Amino acid sequence: MPCPICNNVSLIEKLKYSKRNENFEDENNYINYNNKILTCLECDFSFNCDASIEGLNKFYSIMDERDEKKKKNFTKNRFEEFNSRFFSQVLYYLQFFKINKNCSILEIGPNRLGISKTIGLFQNLIKYYYFDEATIRHSKNVVKLGNYYYPNKVNLPKLDLIWMSHSLEHIHPSLIIPTIKHFYNALNEDGKIFIEIPDELNPLLKIIIPHTIFFTRKSLFKLFENNGFEVCVYNEIAGSTNNSQSKNNEKKINKNLKIKLFVRKIYLFLQKFLPDKIVKKYIFKNFVKNGPYTNEKLIRLIVKKKVK
């Protein structure tokens, strides 16, 4: 198949998936580490050329069933609006643009939490829409539009902002251009898209299932600028910059991660019995960060609809 972004047929196979050491992700028949990844020599876009849309749908359906079983043991954080990922993203966005009253926001793939409560700390008069198999607890002006987003198969309301936090990389390659065009038509004049994705083409990161598309700066700019958008902000955010040091310290990092996860489990249990003051203090100390909330490399960009 030609490149989904520029239609070029000069493609090479230079990237491979890394095993996750999780049986279902590694061995399922729908998308797995044996799938081929092609890279376009013209625009630098890389994509899984083996997985089908139907296969991805089946994969996520099974994953959702597995998540539902885990959900029974899921302990909810109090003050979830201070989730470190969301808080970092919203503060980042507000450095460049305001979120106005009655702003209409669509989030793709928010899972159980979503960005709405964190945005509500700064602007509580918003209309929030989302697509996800998981359901966010009902509150005022929060509307679920469906389990999965498919371009041109769903009617979108008029929007001011589309939020894509680690969801762009899950789109099937053949749907990426229809998705961007659909977003363009749904956005109001001056409408924007916030995107955060892992920088999986950086040597510090692994390419993992079920991600299907992979970007460089060049391919991201090509994707949006060729489809009616202006790139306003682009940043590569690194939690760790030394490759050799990262590899040498991998055991230490994994050990620290296990300790943090253990402490977090204790906290999630105790938080149910602690007064608000103590819980908030712990959250601000451990979860709220303006900047990298992870040691992995990230790409963040904000694009704005250009008026034709």
XYZ file of N, CA, C and O in Angstrom, residues 178-300:
492
model
N -8.842 10.724 6.482
C -10.266 10.994 6.721
C -10.546 11.574 8.109
O -11.422 12.423 8.262
N -9.779 11.141 9.116
C -9.968 11.663 10.477
C -9.623 13.146 10.541
O -10.397 13.955 11.076
N -8.469 13.538 10.009
C -8.038 14.938 10.064
C -9.002 15.829 9.274
O -9.343 16.941 9.698
N -9.472 15.340 8.140
C -10.435 16.111 7.342
C -11.772 16.253 8.064
O -12.410 17.315 8.020
N -12.189 15.193 8.738
C -13.438 15.241 9.508
C -13.333 16.250 10.645
O -14.260 17.023 10.916
N -12.183 16.254 11.311
C -11.950 17.223 12.387
C -11.993 18.648 11.837
O -12.565 19.553 12.465
N -11.365 18.849 10.687
C -11.349 20.182 10.080
C -12.776 20.686 9.863
O -13.100 21.841 10.186
N -13.635 19.837 9.325
C -15.019 20.240 9.033
C -15.836 20.483 10.300
O -16.767 21.282 10.290
N -15.471 19.792 11.396
C -16.232 19.941 12.642
C -15.798 21.165 13.446
O -16.581 21.696 14.248
N -14.580 21.628 13.248
C -14.063 22.738 14.053
C -14.616 24.080 13.577
O -14.753 24.326 12.373
N -14.906 24.931 14.535
C -15.281 26.307 14.228
C -14.058 27.059 13.696
O -12.930 26.581 13.787
N -14.310 28.243 13.164
C -13.199 29.087 12.721
C -12.239 29.308 13.890
O -12.662 29.581 15.016
N -10.953 29.166 13.646
C -9.915 29.302 14.669
C -9.890 28.117 15.644
O -9.242 28.179 16.685
N -10.622 27.035 15.304
C -10.623 25.851 16.162
C -9.251 25.187 16.213
O -8.443 25.307 15.288
N -8.982 24.460 17.309
C -7.651 23.905 17.548
C -7.703 22.422 17.915
O -8.733 21.929 18.375
N -6.571 21.759 17.731
C -6.383 20.378 18.179
C -5.134 20.328 19.049
O -4.065 20.809 18.648
N -5.278 19.769 20.257
C -4.117 19.495 21.114
C -3.782 18.010 20.972
O -4.660 17.159 21.066
N -2.501 17.720 20.772
C -2.064 16.340 20.581
C -0.845 16.059 21.446
O 0.088 16.868 21.514
N -0.872 14.919 22.114
C 0.326 14.408 22.779
C 0.485 12.947 22.376
O -0.461 12.169 22.446
N 1.694 12.602 21.910
C 1.989 11.235 21.518
C 3.361 10.847 22.049
O 4.203 11.710 22.310
N 3.626 9.546 22.221
C 4.988 9.139 22.580
C 5.907 9.289 21.376
O 5.498 9.042 20.239
N 7.132 9.691 21.628
C 8.113 9.824 20.545
C 8.783 8.467 20.342
O 9.942 8.260 20.692
N 8.028 7.535 19.741
C 8.489 6.152 19.672
C 9.630 5.936 18.692
O 10.280 4.886 18.709
N 9.896 6.898 17.829
C 11.015 6.758 16.901
C 12.324 7.221 17.528
O 13.386 7.108 16.929
N 12.239 7.750 18.760
C 13.438 8.104 19.507
C 14.076 6.826 20.059
O 13.365 5.929 20.518
N 15.405 6.701 20.022
C 16.061 5.461 20.484
C 15.754 5.086 21.925
O 15.908 3.927 22.312
N 15.333 6.057 22.736
C 15.068 5.764 24.139
C 13.767 5.000 24.346
O 13.544 4.434 25.409
N 12.910 4.990 23.356
C 11.606 4.353 23.512
C 11.486 3.112 22.652
O 12.194 2.947 21.659
N 10.551 2.248 23.041
C 10.248 1.055 22.266
C 8.971 1.286 21.474
O 8.070 2.004 21.906
N 8.886 0.645 20.309
C 7.674 0.689 19.500
C 6.779 -0.454 19.961
O 7.186 -1.625 19.919
N 5.595 -0.125 20.426
C 4.776 -1.145 21.092
C 3.408 -1.321 20.434
O 2.893 -0.437 19.766
N 2.844 -2.508 20.660
C 1.462 -2.819 20.313
C 0.576 -2.153 21.348
O 0.898 -2.152 22.538
N -0.578 -1.575 20.956
C -1.238 -1.610 19.653
C -1.086 -0.319 18.837
O -1.979 0.019 18.072
N 0.015 0.411 18.999
C 0.205 1.627 18.204
C 0.396 1.253 16.738
O 1.095 0.296 16.415
N -0.220 2.035 15.864
C -0.242 1.677 14.441
C 0.417 2.719 13.543
O 0.747 2.411 12.396
N 0.586 3.951 14.034
C 1.222 4.990 13.223
C 2.257 5.726 14.068
O 2.081 5.900 15.281
N 3.351 6.170 13.407
C 4.502 6.705 14.119
C 5.027 7.924 13.355
O 5.147 7.887 12.128
N 5.356 8.971 14.118
C 5.634 10.262 13.488
C 7.022 10.799 13.808
O 7.560 10.590 14.892
N 7.547 11.553 12.866
C 8.647 12.475 13.095
C 8.056 13.890 13.001
O 6.884 14.064 12.652
N 8.870 14.883 13.305
C 8.423 16.275 13.157
C 7.979 16.532 11.717
O 6.933 17.148 11.481
N 8.752 16.041 10.773
C 8.447 16.260 9.363
C 7.094 15.675 8.975
O 6.282 16.341 8.307
N 6.804 14.449 9.396
C 5.546 13.810 8.999
C 4.337 14.436 9.689
O 3.255 14.533 9.107
N 4.512 14.901 10.930
C 3.412 15.585 11.609
C 3.059 16.897 10.904
O 1.885 17.198 10.679
N 4.072 17.679 10.573
C 3.820 18.945 9.873
C 3.167 18.678 8.523
O 2.246 19.389 8.119
N 3.643 17.667 7.824
C 3.085 17.323 6.517
C 1.615 16.944 6.640
O 0.764 17.385 5.857
N 1.303 16.117 7.640
C -0.067 15.657 7.839
C -1.027 16.821 8.034
O -2.079 16.897 7.376
N -0.677 17.745 8.914
C -1.618 18.813 9.256
C -1.584 19.968 8.252
O -2.640 20.499 7.879
N -0.417 20.363 7.817
C -0.348 21.498 6.888
C -0.951 21.172 5.525
O -1.470 22.062 4.847
N -0.935 19.907 5.142
C -1.541 19.518 3.862
C -3.046 19.324 3.950
O -3.698 19.050 2.940
N -3.584 19.437 5.174
C -5.016 19.196 5.355
C -5.716 20.336 6.093
O -6.658 20.120 6.847
N -5.219 21.551 5.862
C -5.948 22.731 6.297
C -5.611 23.273 7.664
O -6.357 24.100 8.201
N -4.470 22.850 8.250
C -4.118 23.306 9.588
C -2.763 24.012 9.590
O -1.898 23.731 8.764
N -2.628 24.895 10.551
C -1.352 25.561 10.816
C -0.808 25.015 12.135
O -1.536 24.948 13.137
N 0.455 24.599 12.160
C 1.074 24.134 13.406
C 1.508 25.353 14.210
O 2.402 26.094 13.806
N 0.865 25.564 15.342
C 1.159 26.740 16.183
C 2.265 26.454 17.186
O 3.076 27.335 17.489
N 2.255 25.245 17.743
C 3.212 24.888 18.791
C 3.679 23.454 18.538
O 2.867 22.568 18.269
N 4.980 23.249 18.615
C 5.540 21.898 18.524
C 6.665 21.777 19.530
O 7.573 22.609 19.567
N 6.623 20.732 20.374
C 7.682 20.520 21.352
C 7.967 19.042 21.520
O 7.037 18.225 21.545
N 9.235 18.713 21.638
C 9.652 17.374 22.039
C 10.093 17.466 23.487
O 11.032 18.205 23.808
N 9.380 16.760 24.351
C 9.601 16.885 25.794
C 10.294 15.621 26.282
O 9.762 14.523 26.149
N 11.483 15.783 26.844
C 12.268 14.623 27.254
C 12.383 14.562 28.758
O 12.783 15.524 29.405
N 12.015 13.420 29.313
C 12.244 13.192 30.738
C 13.647 12.673 30.989
O 14.194 12.809 32.054
N 14.221 12.021 29.970
C 15.571 11.476 30.074
C 16.275 11.698 28.748
O 15.724 11.411 27.704
N 17.499 12.204 28.767
C 18.145 12.589 27.519
C 19.393 11.778 27.185
O 19.879 11.835 26.076
N 19.917 11.018 28.124
C 21.165 10.298 27.888
C 20.862 8.833 27.646
O 20.479 8.110 28.547
N 21.063 8.377 26.399
C 20.694 7.023 26.021
C 21.497 5.973 26.784
O 20.944 5.037 27.336
N 22.842 6.141 26.844
C 23.671 5.154 27.521
C 23.385 5.139 29.012
O 23.323 4.091 29.642
N 23.178 6.324 29.571
C 22.866 6.414 30.987
C 21.532 5.746 31.273
O 21.370 5.055 32.275
N 20.566 5.941 30.353
C 19.251 5.343 30.534
C 19.341 3.827 30.566
O 18.721 3.174 31.387
N 20.182 3.258 29.668
C 20.309 1.804 29.616
C 21.023 1.277 30.852
O 20.653 0.238 31.404
N 22.067 1.995 31.305
C 22.815 1.562 32.479
C 21.969 1.611 33.740
O 22.173 0.832 34.673
N 21.030 2.543 33.781
C 20.211 2.716 34.980
C 18.856 2.019 34.884
O 17.987 2.251 35.710
N 18.689 1.164 33.859
C 17.368 0.560 33.633
C 16.888 -0.251 34.837
O 15.732 -0.149 35.246
N 17.794 -1.032 35.452
C 17.402 -1.842 36.613
C 17.006 -0.948 37.785
O 16.030 -1.223 38.491
N 17.773 0.124 37.968
C 17.471 1.053 39.060
C 16.128 1.735 38.846
O 15.323 1.894 39.768
N 15.870 2.131 37.587
C 14.598 2.782 37.245
C 13.429 1.838 37.498
O 12.407 2.218 38.076
N 13.583 0.579 37.069
C 12.513 -0.412 37.263
C 12.262 -0.670 38.741
O 11.112 -0.832 39.166
N 13.337 -0.692 39.526
C 13.187 -0.894 40.961
C 12.431 0.271 41.604
O 11.523 0.082 42.419
N 12.821 1.498 41.222
C 12.141 2.688 41.750
C 10.678 2.716 41.348
O 9.813 3.142 42.118
N 10.394 2.259 40.103
C 9.020 2.225 39.629
C 8.181 1.267 40.464
O 7.043 1.569 40.824
N 8.750 0.112 40.790
C 8.023 -0.867 41.614
C 7.726 -0.304 42.998
O 6.653 -0.521 43.561
N 8.703 0.426 43.537
C 8.491 1.043 44.861
C 7.371 2.076 44.792
O 6.497 2.127 45.658
N 7.395 2.907 43.721
C 6.353 3.930 43.559
C 4.971 3.303 43.416
O 3.981 3.797 43.972
N 4.879 2.222 42.649
C 3.596 1.548 42.450
C 3.088 0.959 43.758
O 1.884 0.979 44.043
N 4.015 0.425 44.575
C 3.635 -0.135 45.872
C 3.109 0.960 46.801
O 2.069 0.803 47.458
N 3.839 2.091 46.834
C 3.412 3.229 47.668
C 2.061 3.752 47.192
O 1.182 4.092 48.000
N 1.871 3.790 45.872
C 0.608 4.278 45.315
C -0.563 3.384 45.718
O -1.650 3.867 46.022
N -0.352 2.074 45.713
C -1.411 1.146 46.125
C -1.815 1.387 47.576
O -2.991 1.376 47.921
N -0.809 1.614 48.423
C -1.101 1.906 49.836
C -1.887 3.206 49.951
O -2.880 3.291 50.674
N -1.439 4.228 49.187
C -2.129 5.517 49.216
C -3.584 5.395 48.753
O -4.493 5.949 49.381
N -3.813 4.674 47.650
C -5.168 4.540 47.113
C -6.112 3.897 48.124
O -7.301 4.212 48.168
N -5.578 3.006 48.950
C -6.404 2.406 49.994
C -6.641 3.396 51.133
O -7.777 3.606 51.567
N -5.569 4.058 51.576
C -5.673 4.942 52.741
C -6.452 6.216 52.452
O -7.069 6.788 53.358
N -6.435 6.683 51.196
C -7.070 7.954 50.858
C -8.560 7.976 51.210
O -9.129 9.028 51.475
N -9.181 6.802 51.224
C -10.617 6.718 51.524
C -10.914 7.135 52.960
O -12.031 7.514 53.281
N -9.888 7.068 53.813
C -10.106 7.342 55.234
C -9.431 8.625 55.707
O -9.567 9.015 56.863
N -8.700 9.298 54.803
C -7.956 10.487 55.200
C -8.743 11.760 54.920
O -9.523 11.821 53.970
N -8.525 12.803 55.710
C -9.196 14.089 55.451
C -8.686 14.733 54.167
O -7.558 14.473 53.720
N -9.506 15.592 53.573
C -9.175 16.228 52.300
C -7.826 16.939 52.328
O -7.069 16.898 51.356
N -7.532 17.613 53.418
C -6.314 18.408 53.509
C -5.072 17.551 53.270
O -4.158 17.924 52.536
N -5.032 16.372 53.875
C -3.875 15.479 53.738
C -3.806 14.901 52.332
O -2.733 14.812 51.722
N -4.962 14.521 51.793
C -5.001 13.947 50.443
C -4.510 14.963 49.422
O -3.697 14.650 48.553
N -4.988 16.204 49.507
C -4.569 17.246 48.563
C -3.068 17.503 48.659
O -2.380 17.688 47.650
N -2.547 17.531 49.878
C -1.120 17.770 50.070
C -0.300 16.671 49.392
O 0.699 16.932 48.711
N -0.725 15.428 49.542
C -0.015 14.298 48.934
C -0.089 14.376 47.411
O 0.903 14.143 46.710
N -1.261 14.705 46.886
C -1.453 14.801 45.427
C -0.530 15.857 44.843
O 0.157 15.625 43.849
N -0.502 17.036 45.471
C 0.328 18.118 44.934
C 1.814 17.764 45.001
O 2.581 18.119 44.116
N 2.205 17.036 46.025
C 3.606 16.678 46.178
C 4.024 15.620 45.159
O 5.148 15.647 44.635
N 3.129 14.678 44.845
C 3.523 13.515 44.068
C 2.976 13.454 42.648
O 3.570 12.806 41.798
N 1.841 14.116 42.393
C 1.207 13.928 41.098
C 1.212 15.164 40.213
O 1.291 15.060 39.003
N 1.105 16.340 40.794
C 0.928 17.546 39.990
C 2.276 18.085 39.535
O 3.130 18.435 40.335
N 2.452 18.146 38.210
C 3.690 18.670 37.644
C 3.351 19.487 36.408
O 2.478 19.124 35.646
N 4.049 20.597 36.232
C 3.931 21.360 34.995
C 5.169 21.053 34.168
O 6.218 21.643 34.340
N 5.057 20.100 33.277
C 6.194 19.630 32.506
C 6.112 18.132 32.362
O 5.043 17.565 32.473
N 7.240 17.468 32.103
C 7.205 16.020 31.922
C 6.682 15.306 33.162
O 7.153 15.537 34.270
N 5.682 14.440 32.986
C 5.142 13.661 34.093
C 5.635 12.221 33.976
O 5.202 11.342 34.714
N 6.534 11.979 33.020
C 7.042 10.641 32.757
C 8.482 10.751 32.295
O 8.926 11.815 31.852
N 9.241 9.661 32.400
C 10.617 9.653 31.908
C 10.682 9.385 30.412
O 11.754 9.451 29.816
N 9.559 9.050 29.797
C 9.548 8.770 28.373
C 9.499 10.066 27.572
O 8.978 11.075 28.020
N 10.038 9.994 26.353
C 10.015 11.170 25.483
C 8.645 11.338 24.866
O 8.029 10.381 24.404
N 8.171 12.588 24.852
C 6.847 12.892 24.323
C 6.951 13.939 23.228
O 7.892 14.732 23.192
N 5.957 13.946 22.368
C 5.779 15.039 21.404
C 4.452 15.706 21.705
O 3.428 15.029 21.850
N 4.474 17.019 21.817
C 3.240 17.789 21.990
C 3.134 18.807 20.868
O 4.114 19.459 20.524
